[in-house]
Tab-separated table of C-alpha atoms and ligand atoms in Angstrom:
chain	number	residue	atom	x	y	z
A	1170	MET	CA	-3.437	-29.659	9.984
A	1171	PRO	CA	-1.074	-27.893	8.021
A	1172	ARG	CA	2.152	-29.274	7.011
A	1173	LEU	CA	4.278	-26.986	8.725
A	1174	ILE	CA	3.009	-27.216	11.957
A	1175	ARG	CA	2.706	-31.679	11.618
A	1176	ALA	CA	6.309	-31.195	10.404
A	1177	ALA	CA	7.294	-28.390	13.551
A	1178	LEU	CA	5.347	-30.938	15.612
A	1179	GLU	CA	7.307	-34.456	14.239
A	1180	ARG	CA	10.460	-32.864	14.865
A	1181	ALA	CA	9.392	-31.778	18.152
A	1182	GLN	CA	8.725	-35.246	19.306
A	1183	VAL	CA	4.869	-34.133	20.408
A	1184	GLU	CA	2.482	-35.726	19.813
A	1185	ASP	CA	-0.700	-33.661	18.728
A	1186	ALA	CA	-3.515	-36.429	19.982
A	1187	GLY	CA	-6.211	-34.142	19.092
A	1188	ARG	CA	-4.257	-30.907	20.722
A	1189	VAL	CA	-5.459	-29.074	17.335
A	1190	SER	CA	-2.973	-26.773	16.118
A	1191	SER	CA	-3.290	-25.074	13.283
A	1192	GLY	CA	-1.469	-22.760	11.058
A	1193	VAL	CA	1.628	-20.928	11.024
A	1194	ASP	CA	2.628	-17.241	10.002
A	1195	ILE	CA	5.210	-16.352	8.491
A	1196	VAL	CA	5.786	-12.012	8.667
A	1197	GLY	CA	9.930	-11.655	7.340
A	1198	ASP	CA	11.676	-13.013	9.214
A	1199	ILE	CA	9.236	-14.065	12.218
A	1200	ALA	CA	6.690	-17.219	12.659
A	1201	ILE	CA	3.636	-16.776	14.548
A	1202	VAL	CA	2.060	-20.089	15.607
A	1203	ARG	CA	-1.249	-20.881	16.930
A	1204	LEU	CA	-1.049	-24.404	19.323
A	1205	GLY	CA	-2.742	-26.162	21.288
A	1206	ASP	CA	-3.795	-27.573	24.552
A	1207	PHE	CA	0.137	-28.462	25.300
A	1208	SER	CA	2.920	-27.478	27.752
A	1209	MET	CA	5.298	-24.544	27.788
A	1210	ALA	CA	7.363	-26.702	27.730
A	1211	GLU	CA	5.600	-28.556	24.648
A	1212	ARG	CA	5.498	-25.568	22.796
A	1213	LYS	CA	8.884	-25.194	23.519
A	1214	ARG	CA	10.509	-27.684	21.600
A	1215	VAL	CA	8.352	-26.699	19.254
A	1216	ALA	CA	9.535	-23.703	18.406
A	1217	GLY	CA	12.709	-25.140	18.073
A	1218	ALA	CA	11.792	-27.394	15.746
A	1219	LEU	CA	10.284	-24.272	13.479
A	1220	LEU	CA	13.349	-22.531	13.686
A	1221	GLU	CA	15.467	-25.248	12.832
A	1222	GLU	CA	12.980	-26.367	10.239
A	1223	LEU	CA	13.332	-22.839	9.310
A	1224	SER	CA	16.464	-21.194	8.172
A	1225	ASN	CA	14.674	-17.783	7.349
A	1226	VAL	CA	12.930	-17.654	10.031
A	1227	ARG	CA	14.632	-16.180	14.031
A	1228	VAL	CA	11.594	-15.345	16.132
A	1229	VAL	CA	8.892	-17.882	17.598
A	1230	LEU	CA	5.857	-16.454	18.425
A	1231	GLU	CA	2.534	-17.619	19.831
A	1232	GLN	CA	-0.698	-16.291	18.989
A	1233	GLU	CA	-3.520	-16.926	21.607
A	1234	GLY	CA	-7.158	-16.243	20.792
A	1235	GLY	CA	-7.766	-14.759	17.419
A	1236	ILE	CA	-7.871	-11.337	16.385
A	1237	GLU	CA	-9.726	-8.189	17.473
A	1238	GLY	CA	-10.225	-4.498	18.633
A	1239	GLU	CA	-10.997	-2.044	16.243
A	1240	TYR	CA	-6.657	-2.073	15.317
A	1241	ARG	CA	-7.655	-5.549	14.325
A	1242	LEU	CA	-4.493	-7.334	16.870
A	1243	ARG	CA	-3.272	-9.695	17.900
A	1244	SER	CA	-2.530	-11.253	21.246
A	1245	LEU	CA	1.547	-12.883	21.581
A	1246	ARG	CA	4.232	-14.585	23.308
A	1247	HIS	CA	7.479	-14.525	22.379
A	1248	LEU	CA	8.515	-19.130	22.292
A	1249	GLY	CA	11.402	-18.829	20.729
A	1250	GLY	CA	14.531	-17.257	19.368
A	1251	GLU	CA	15.000	-13.108	18.994
A	1252	LYS	CA	12.606	-10.962	21.241
A	1253	ARG	CA	11.010	-8.618	18.976
A	1254	THR	CA	7.703	-8.037	17.228
A	1255	VAL	CA	8.993	-5.554	14.627
A	1256	THR	CA	10.592	-7.240	10.517
A	1257	VAL	CA	10.395	-6.563	7.422
A	1258	HIS	CA	8.144	-8.742	5.455
A	1259	ARG	CA	9.033	-8.832	1.501
A	1260	GLU	CA	5.975	-8.570	-1.317
A	1261	ASN	CA	5.230	-8.099	-4.917
A	1262	GLY	CA	8.016	-7.132	-4.772
A	1263	CYS	CA	7.612	-3.827	-2.030
A	1264	ALA	CA	9.023	-4.236	1.857
A	1265	PHE	CA	6.891	-3.891	4.797
A	1266	ARG	CA	8.809	-2.672	8.073
A	1267	VAL	CA	5.378	-3.884	10.946
A	1268	ASP	CA	5.829	-4.932	14.591
A	1269	VAL	CA	3.534	-7.374	14.970
A	1270	ALA	CA	2.177	-7.502	17.510
A	1271	LYS	CA	0.917	-3.080	17.758
A	1272	CYS	CA	-0.243	-3.770	14.195
A	1273	TYR	CA	-2.617	-5.218	11.885
A	1274	PHE	CA	-0.264	-7.989	9.033
A	1275	SER	CA	-1.112	-10.896	7.549
A	1276	PRO	CA	0.524	-12.123	4.504
A	1277	ARG	CA	-1.769	-14.440	3.556
A	1278	LEU	CA	-4.140	-11.431	1.206
A	1279	SER	CA	-0.188	-11.035	-0.857
A	1280	THR	CA	-2.251	-13.136	-4.233
A	1281	GLU	CA	-5.712	-9.877	-3.312
A	1282	ARG	CA	-3.437	-7.557	-2.549
A	1283	LEU	CA	-1.750	-8.343	-5.941
A	1284	ARG	CA	-5.481	-8.567	-8.140
A	1285	ILE	CA	-6.356	-5.508	-6.784
A	1286	ALA	CA	-2.603	-3.118	-7.919
A	1287	GLU	CA	-3.029	-5.176	-11.299
A	1288	ALA	CA	-6.903	-3.403	-11.549
A	1289	VAL	CA	-6.099	-0.747	-11.211
A	1290	LYS	CA	-5.070	2.405	-13.924
A	1291	PRO	CA	-2.146	4.389	-13.694
A	1292	SER	CA	-4.307	7.615	-14.071
A	1293	GLU	CA	-7.225	6.796	-11.006
A	1294	ARG	CA	-7.367	8.358	-7.800
A	1295	VAL	CA	-7.499	4.938	-5.605
A	1296	LEU	CA	-8.790	5.668	-1.326
A	1297	ASN	CA	-7.591	2.484	1.408
A	1298	MET	CA	-9.898	3.809	3.875
A	1299	PHE	CA	-8.306	0.831	6.872
A	1300	ALA	CA	-4.502	1.095	4.698
A	1301	GLY	CA	-2.700	-0.747	7.785
A	1302	VAL	CA	1.520	-0.336	7.291
A	1303	GLY	CA	0.806	0.006	3.334
A	1304	PRO	CA	0.348	-3.532	1.787
A	1305	PHE	CA	-2.860	-2.725	-0.773
A	1306	SER	CA	-2.015	1.359	-1.189
A	1307	ILE	CA	1.966	0.668	-1.438
A	1308	PRO	CA	1.696	-1.756	-4.730
A	1309	ILE	CA	-0.834	0.109	-6.272
A	1310	ALA	CA	1.457	3.479	-6.088
A	1311	LYS	CA	4.386	1.460	-6.769
A	1312	LEU	CA	3.256	-0.762	-10.012
A	1313	LYS	CA	1.243	2.098	-12.059
A	1314	GLY	CA	2.408	4.830	-10.518
A	1315	ALA	CA	-1.292	5.388	-9.471
A	1316	LYS	CA	-1.607	8.331	-6.682
A	1317	VAL	CA	-3.154	6.637	-2.986
A	1318	LEU	CA	-4.803	8.100	-0.365
A	1319	SER	CA	-4.604	5.298	3.039
A	1320	CYS	CA	-6.612	5.565	5.709
A	1321	GLU	CA	-5.685	4.809	9.466
A	1322	LEU	CA	-6.753	4.724	12.818
A	1323	ASN	CA	-3.841	3.494	14.544
A	1324	GLY	CA	-1.309	5.308	15.106
A	1325	HIS	CA	1.334	3.499	14.880
A	1326	ALA	CA	0.156	1.490	12.180
A	1327	ALA	CA	0.441	5.118	10.287
A	1328	LYS	CA	4.283	5.111	11.900
A	1329	TYR	CA	5.164	2.058	9.780
A	1330	HIS	CA	2.908	3.350	6.429
A	1331	LEU	CA	4.828	6.467	5.993
A	1332	GLU	CA	7.832	5.036	6.975
A	1333	ASN	CA	6.988	1.491	4.548
A	1334	ASP	CA	6.831	4.242	1.908
A	1335	ARG	CA	9.927	5.828	2.025
A	1336	LEU	CA	11.449	2.359	2.670
A	1337	ASN	CA	9.705	1.182	-1.237
A	1338	ARG	CA	10.170	4.716	-2.615
A	1339	VAL	CA	6.459	6.371	-3.354
A	1340	GLU	CA	5.893	9.549	-0.208
A	1341	ARG	CA	5.485	11.550	-3.606
A	1342	LEU	CA	2.341	9.135	-4.295
A	1343	VAL	CA	1.110	8.390	-1.153
A	1344	GLU	CA	-0.187	10.713	1.893
A	1345	VAL	CA	-1.049	8.257	4.563
A	1346	LEU	CA	-4.059	10.800	7.526
A	1347	ASN	CA	-4.309	8.575	11.115
A	1348	ALA	CA	-7.233	8.921	11.095
A	1349	ASP	CA	-11.081	7.480	12.032
A	1350	ALA	CA	-12.897	6.145	8.463
A	1351	ALA	CA	-15.779	7.843	9.939
A	1352	ASP	CA	-14.985	10.959	9.076
A	1353	LEU	CA	-13.323	11.380	6.041
A	1354	PRO	CA	-16.265	13.528	4.515
A	1355	LYS	CA	-15.483	16.200	6.743
A	1356	ILE	CA	-11.114	16.068	6.473
A	1357	THR	CA	-11.631	16.495	2.815
A	1358	LYS	CA	-13.468	17.020	-0.064
A	1359	ARG	CA	-12.198	14.775	-2.866
A	1360	LYS	CA	-13.875	12.235	-5.189
A	1361	PHE	CA	-12.051	8.805	-6.105
A	1362	ASP	CA	-12.052	6.808	-8.369
A	1363	ARG	CA	-11.219	3.579	-6.565
A	1364	VAL	CA	-12.227	3.347	-2.994
A	1365	LEU	CA	-10.468	0.073	-1.230
A	1366	MET	CA	-13.105	-0.870	2.881
A	1367	PRO	CA	-10.483	-4.775	3.764
A	1368	LEU	CA	-11.733	-4.293	7.575
A	1369	PRO	CA	-13.825	-6.958	6.878
A	1370	SER	CA	-14.728	-7.117	10.559
A	1371	GLU	CA	-16.495	-4.304	9.970
A	1372	ALA	CA	-17.287	-3.010	6.657
A	1373	ASP	CA	-20.926	-2.849	7.322
A	1374	ARG	CA	-21.053	0.365	8.964
A	1375	TYR	CA	-18.424	2.195	6.391
A	1376	PRO	CA	-20.495	1.706	3.049
A	1377	HIS	CA	-21.682	5.374	3.026
A	1378	THR	CA	-19.419	6.738	3.369
A	1379	ALA	CA	-17.370	4.649	1.156
A	1380	LEU	CA	-20.412	5.367	-1.385
A	1381	ALA	CA	-19.378	9.568	-0.478
A	1382	MET	CA	-16.602	9.447	-1.665
A	1383	ALA	CA	-15.904	7.497	-4.793
A	1384	ARG	CA	-16.488	9.354	-7.276
A	1385	LYS	CA	-19.783	8.601	-9.971
A	1386	GLY	CA	-19.034	4.903	-11.615
A	1387	GLY	CA	-16.099	4.884	-9.783
A	1388	ILE	CA	-15.880	1.282	-8.281
A	1389	VAL	CA	-16.585	0.771	-4.420
A	1390	HIS	CA	-14.492	-3.096	-2.942
A	1391	TYR	CA	-15.977	-4.430	0.307
A	1392	TYR	CA	-14.508	-6.942	2.515
A	1393	ARG	CA	-16.469	-9.210	4.303
A	1394	HIS	CA	-16.562	-12.699	6.403
A	1395	VAL	CA	-19.960	-13.824	6.309
A	1396	LEU	CA	-21.017	-18.048	7.148
A	1397	GLY	CA	-21.147	-19.817	4.760
A	1398	GLU	CA	-21.333	-23.624	4.415
A	1399	ASP	CA	-19.325	-22.954	0.029
A	1400	GLU	CA	-19.045	-20.228	-1.699
A	1401	ARG	CA	-22.877	-20.049	-3.076
A	1402	GLU	CA	-24.329	-19.712	0.401
A	1403	ALA	CA	-22.112	-17.852	1.334
A	1404	ALA	CA	-22.728	-15.838	-2.007
A	1405	VAL	CA	-25.642	-15.026	-1.273
A	1406	ALA	CA	-25.434	-13.859	2.583
A	1407	LEU	CA	-22.693	-10.980	1.266
A	1408	ARG	CA	-25.512	-9.593	-1.735
A	1409	GLU	CA	-28.457	-10.140	0.891
A	1410	GLU	CA	-26.523	-8.109	3.913
A	1411	LEU	CA	-25.208	-6.008	0.827
A	1412	SER	CA	-28.267	-4.965	-0.748
A	1413	ALA	CA	-29.988	-3.677	2.309
A	1414	LEU	CA	-26.668	-1.637	2.644
A	1415	VAL	CA	-26.218	0.816	-0.518
A	1416	PRO	CA	-29.017	2.049	-3.139
A	1417	LYS	CA	-30.893	-0.695	-4.898
A	1418	ARG	CA	-29.858	1.867	-8.410
A	1419	ALA	CA	-25.641	0.328	-7.417
A	1420	LYS	CA	-24.632	-2.820	-8.909
A	1421	PHE	CA	-21.560	-5.582	-7.363
A	1422	THR	CA	-20.055	-8.753	-7.943
A	1423	ALA	CA	-19.183	-10.985	-5.921
A	1424	ARG	CA	-16.185	-13.503	-5.404
A	1425	ARG	CA	-14.164	-15.958	-2.907
A	1426	VAL	CA	-10.519	-14.200	-1.330
A	1427	ARG	CA	-10.001	-16.994	1.530
A	1428	GLU	CA	-11.175	-19.556	4.003
A	1429	VAL	CA	-11.092	-17.808	7.733
A	1430	GLY	CA	-13.100	-19.782	9.277
A	1431	PRO	CA	-14.417	-23.202	10.109
A	1432	ARG	CA	-17.705	-22.850	8.039
A	1433	TRP	CA	-16.672	-18.359	7.875
A	1434	VAL	CA	-15.403	-16.867	4.466
A	1435	GLU	CA	-14.072	-14.063	3.029
A	1436	MET	CA	-15.774	-12.432	0.177
A	1437	ALA	CA	-15.144	-9.543	-1.871
A	1438	ALA	CA	-18.033	-7.026	-3.151
A	1439	GLU	CA	-17.519	-4.295	-6.637
A	1440	ILE	CA	-20.222	-1.589	-6.446
A	1441	ARG	CA	-20.239	0.361	-9.049
A	1442	VAL	CA	-21.512	3.837	-8.330
A	1443	PRO	CA	-24.032	4.482	-9.554
A	1444	ASP	CA	-24.168	8.032	-12.311
B	1128	SAM	C1	-7.658	-5.981	9.153
B	1128	SAM	S1	-6.705	-4.980	9.659
B	1128	SAM	C2	-6.198	-4.658	7.009
B	1128	SAM	C3	-5.586	-3.245	6.964
B	1128	SAM	C4	-4.303	-3.586	5.701
B	1128	SAM	N1	-4.943	-3.076	4.370
B	1128	SAM	C5	-3.789	-5.097	5.507
B	1128	SAM	O1	-3.896	-5.879	4.100
B	1128	SAM	O2	-3.035	-5.059	5.724
B	1128	SAM	C6	-7.602	-3.152	8.797
B	1128	SAM	C7	-7.029	-1.843	9.883
B	1128	SAM	O3	-8.118	-0.581	10.116
B	1128	SAM	C8	-8.039	0.231	11.056
B	1128	SAM	N2	-8.797	1.080	10.516
B	1128	SAM	C9	-9.877	-0.180	11.775
B	1128	SAM	N3	-10.906	1.347	12.314
B	1128	SAM	C10	-10.383	2.160	11.682
B	1128	SAM	C11	-10.930	3.152	11.444
B	1128	SAM	N4	-12.693	3.536	11.644
B	1128	SAM	N5	-10.987	4.222	10.584
B	1128	SAM	C12	-9.257	3.992	10.228
B	1128	SAM	N6	-8.846	2.597	9.893
B	1128	SAM	C13	-9.754	1.445	10.896
B	1128	SAM	C14	-7.239	-1.020	11.915
B	1128	SAM	O4	-6.137	-0.159	12.076
B	1128	SAM	C15	-5.929	-1.243	11.184
B	1128	SAM	O5	-5.240	-1.320	10.029
């Protein structure tokens, strides 16, 4: 059991006794917990303990179930502290205003986002097909001065992305389209040096779109949740999937991003678009 939730259960004098609680996500000043089979009184005590333990947290929300639907949203209920779902999260030298009930946001991807920003050259044109509130796109513009086109289907997330562009002073470098990424080839004839596909639950529906939007010799970053006991098994599964989806001449590498559940791994592939 993760350290933070163990400490909160101890402080609240609530015994876990196999009722299985998983981690705490801290987004800005909001703590999002996943608790096992506890009574409401016990849940509230755990929330109170978290508020005491974490001086920068003002709100505790409970996530029921997984991250669901086209917009990848959490189902949340209030457990303690102030009653709100909007906060400002800081990572990689940027600030992101987000409504965690209406937009996808995970603090667990900050290292991956920085890794991508560091790989981008200032002269590159980048397309982010599934941009959320901007945590991949904005650091690329802010840290590298590169131009980014962000596409996002969820109108709430697109609105926060625009607000975050202004908050981080990158509105001249980042363009946000509130659109379905599948329509991108109809919307613009531009070609991109680098295309990001941070939609691991459904990326397999879009490789042809990503390849169509990338220039010859460009790079597509494909993220995917795959089953595997370890990184080697997950890499084999990812390679099998991609071999059936991209042209034979497209070379790609695979690496592990993080664990996302028992036997589930988030993997990243870098696909080099053939000349
Ligand atoms: C897993 S989230 C990642 C968001 C962001 N890149 C991040 O790291 O926070 C995927 C995002 O893609 C959006 N999305 C889902 N289907 C889409 C589509 N067909 N076109 C554009 N955006 C889509 C969702 O609303 C969600 O915000």
